[in-house]
Amino acid sequence: MRKRKYRLYLTAEEKRYFFNALLACRNSLISQGRYTDLVDEVMIKLQK
């Protein structure tokens, strides 16, 4: 069975807010020495 895909339609302001939240999460993971692969993927998809 295929996974369902969801789309978010965000304004430019919402994208910027979401991106900054992801960046803060990524920085937190880096400081803990954990992997950031998942956050990186979401950040790339958000920019497209």
mmCIF file of N, CA and C in Angstrom, residues 8-47:
data_model
loop_
_atom_site.group_PDB
_atom_site.id
_atom_site.type_symbol
_atom_site.label_atom_id
_atom_site.label_comp_id
_atom_site.label_asym_id
_atom_site.label_seq_id
_atom_site.Cartn_x
_atom_site.Cartn_y
_atom_site.Cartn_z
ATOM 1 N N LEU A 8 1.301 21.099 1.643
ATOM 2 C CA LEU A 8 1.017 22.280 2.445
ATOM 3 C C LEU A 8 1.125 23.498 1.546
ATOM 4 N N TYR A 9 0.142 24.339 1.584
ATOM 5 C CA TYR A 9 0.174 25.571 0.831
ATOM 6 C C TYR A 9 0.415 26.698 1.822
ATOM 7 N N LEU A 10 1.637 27.246 1.783
ATOM 8 C CA LEU A 10 2.041 28.250 2.746
ATOM 9 C C LEU A 10 2.313 29.584 2.059
ATOM 10 N N THR A 11 2.062 30.648 2.771
ATOM 11 C CA THR A 11 2.433 31.969 2.269
ATOM 12 C C THR A 11 3.940 32.138 2.464
ATOM 13 N N ALA A 12 4.492 33.183 1.886
ATOM 14 C CA ALA A 12 5.927 33.437 2.010
ATOM 15 C C ALA A 12 6.317 33.641 3.470
ATOM 16 N N GLU A 13 5.480 34.313 4.216
ATOM 17 C CA GLU A 13 5.765 34.552 5.634
ATOM 18 C C GLU A 13 5.745 33.245 6.423
ATOM 19 N N GLU A 14 4.777 32.382 6.131
ATOM 20 C CA GLU A 14 4.687 31.100 6.820
ATOM 21 C C GLU A 14 5.884 30.214 6.486
ATOM 22 N N LYS A 15 6.318 30.233 5.216
ATOM 23 C CA LYS A 15 7.498 29.461 4.819
ATOM 24 C C LYS A 15 8.730 29.927 5.574
ATOM 25 N N ARG A 16 8.887 31.225 5.693
ATOM 26 C CA ARG A 16 10.041 31.793 6.385
ATOM 27 C C ARG A 16 10.019 31.386 7.861
ATOM 28 N N TYR A 17 8.851 31.460 8.484
ATOM 29 C CA TYR A 17 8.704 31.079 9.894
ATOM 30 C C TYR A 17 9.028 29.595 10.088
ATOM 31 N N PHE A 18 8.502 28.750 9.215
ATOM 32 C CA PHE A 18 8.716 27.310 9.286
ATOM 33 C C PHE A 18 10.185 26.971 9.061
ATOM 34 N N PHE A 19 10.815 27.644 8.087
ATOM 35 C CA PHE A 19 12.223 27.413 7.788
ATOM 36 C C PHE A 19 13.096 27.781 8.991
ATOM 37 N N ASN A 20 12.793 28.908 9.631
ATOM 38 C CA ASN A 20 13.559 29.327 10.808
ATOM 39 C C ASN A 20 13.400 28.336 11.958
ATOM 40 N N ALA A 21 12.213 27.774 12.112
ATOM 41 C CA ALA A 21 11.986 26.768 13.156
ATOM 42 C C ALA A 21 12.792 25.503 12.859
ATOM 43 N N LEU A 22 12.823 25.100 11.592
ATOM 44 C CA LEU A 22 13.616 23.933 11.210
ATOM 45 C C LEU A 22 15.104 24.191 11.417
ATOM 46 N N LEU A 23 15.539 25.384 11.114
ATOM 47 C CA LEU A 23 16.940 25.743 11.299
ATOM 48 C C LEU A 23 17.329 25.687 12.778
ATOM 49 N N ALA A 24 16.457 26.160 13.648
ATOM 50 C CA ALA A 24 16.710 26.094 15.087
ATOM 51 C C ALA A 24 16.783 24.637 15.549
ATOM 52 N N CYS A 25 15.893 23.819 15.027
ATOM 53 C CA CYS A 25 15.892 22.390 15.356
ATOM 54 C C CYS A 25 17.183 21.738 14.873
ATOM 55 N N ARG A 26 17.603 22.074 13.674
ATOM 56 C CA ARG A 26 18.837 21.524 13.103
ATOM 57 C C ARG A 26 20.042 21.929 13.942
ATOM 58 N N ASN A 27 20.101 23.192 14.342
ATOM 59 C CA ASN A 27 21.212 23.659 15.170
ATOM 60 C C ASN A 27 21.238 22.937 16.511
ATOM 61 N N SER A 28 20.079 22.679 17.065
ATOM 62 C CA SER A 28 19.985 21.947 18.322
ATOM 63 C C SER A 28 20.512 20.520 18.157
ATOM 64 N N LEU A 29 20.134 19.873 17.071
ATOM 65 C CA LEU A 29 20.606 18.509 16.812
ATOM 66 C C LEU A 29 22.116 18.478 16.622
ATOM 67 N N ILE A 30 22.657 19.472 15.920
ATOM 68 C CA ILE A 30 24.108 19.540 15.705
ATOM 69 C C ILE A 30 24.833 19.697 17.033
ATOM 70 N N SER A 31 24.300 20.554 17.901
ATOM 71 C CA SER A 31 24.956 20.768 19.197
ATOM 72 C C SER A 31 24.914 19.523 20.075
ATOM 73 N N GLN A 32 23.918 18.661 19.846
ATOM 74 C CA GLN A 32 23.809 17.409 20.599
ATOM 75 C C GLN A 32 24.617 16.284 19.950
ATOM 76 N N GLY A 33 25.138 16.556 18.753
ATOM 77 C CA GLY A 33 25.919 15.540 18.046
ATOM 78 C C GLY A 33 25.063 14.487 17.375
ATOM 79 N N ARG A 34 23.820 14.835 17.065
ATOM 80 C CA ARG A 34 22.896 13.886 16.431
ATOM 81 C C ARG A 34 22.801 14.156 14.938
ATOM 82 N N TYR A 35 22.219 13.212 14.210
ATOM 83 C CA TYR A 35 22.074 13.339 12.761
ATOM 84 C C TYR A 35 20.995 14.355 12.402
ATOM 85 N N THR A 36 21.225 15.071 11.300
ATOM 86 C CA THR A 36 20.282 16.096 10.862
ATOM 87 C C THR A 36 19.686 15.773 9.495
ATOM 88 N N ASP A 37 19.835 14.547 9.041
ATOM 89 C CA ASP A 37 19.416 14.169 7.696
ATOM 90 C C ASP A 37 17.945 14.476 7.420
ATOM 91 N N LEU A 38 17.086 14.112 8.339
ATOM 92 C CA LEU A 38 15.657 14.316 8.124
ATOM 93 C C LEU A 38 15.292 15.794 8.036
ATOM 94 N N VAL A 39 15.861 16.586 8.935
ATOM 95 C CA VAL A 39 15.583 18.016 8.932
ATOM 96 C C VAL A 39 16.110 18.645 7.643
ATOM 97 N N ASP A 40 17.282 18.197 7.194
ATOM 98 C CA ASP A 40 17.862 18.705 5.947
ATOM 99 C C ASP A 40 16.943 18.426 4.760
ATOM 100 N N GLU A 41 16.384 17.215 4.706
ATOM 101 C CA GLU A 41 15.485 16.854 3.609
ATOM 102 C C GLU A 41 14.242 17.740 3.588
ATOM 103 N N VAL A 42 13.668 17.982 4.749
ATOM 104 C CA VAL A 42 12.469 18.822 4.821
ATOM 105 C C VAL A 42 12.805 20.252 4.422
ATOM 106 N N MET A 43 13.967 20.748 4.824
ATOM 107 C CA MET A 43 14.374 22.094 4.463
ATOM 108 C C MET A 43 14.542 22.239 2.949
ATOM 109 N N ILE A 44 15.106 21.200 2.315
ATOM 110 C CA ILE A 44 15.273 21.221 0.860
ATOM 111 C C ILE A 44 13.918 21.218 0.173
ATOM 112 N N LYS A 45 13.003 20.376 0.636
ATOM 113 C CA LYS A 45 11.673 20.312 0.029
ATOM 114 C C LYS A 45 10.900 21.618 0.220
ATOM 115 N N LEU A 46 11.123 22.273 1.334
ATOM 116 C CA LEU A 46 10.446 23.538 1.602
ATOM 117 C C LEU A 46 10.917 24.618 0.635
ATOM 118 N N GLN A 47 12.167 24.564 0.232
ATOM 119 C CA GLN A 47 12.716 25.582 -0.653
ATOM 120 C C GLN A 47 12.260 25.418 -2.106
#
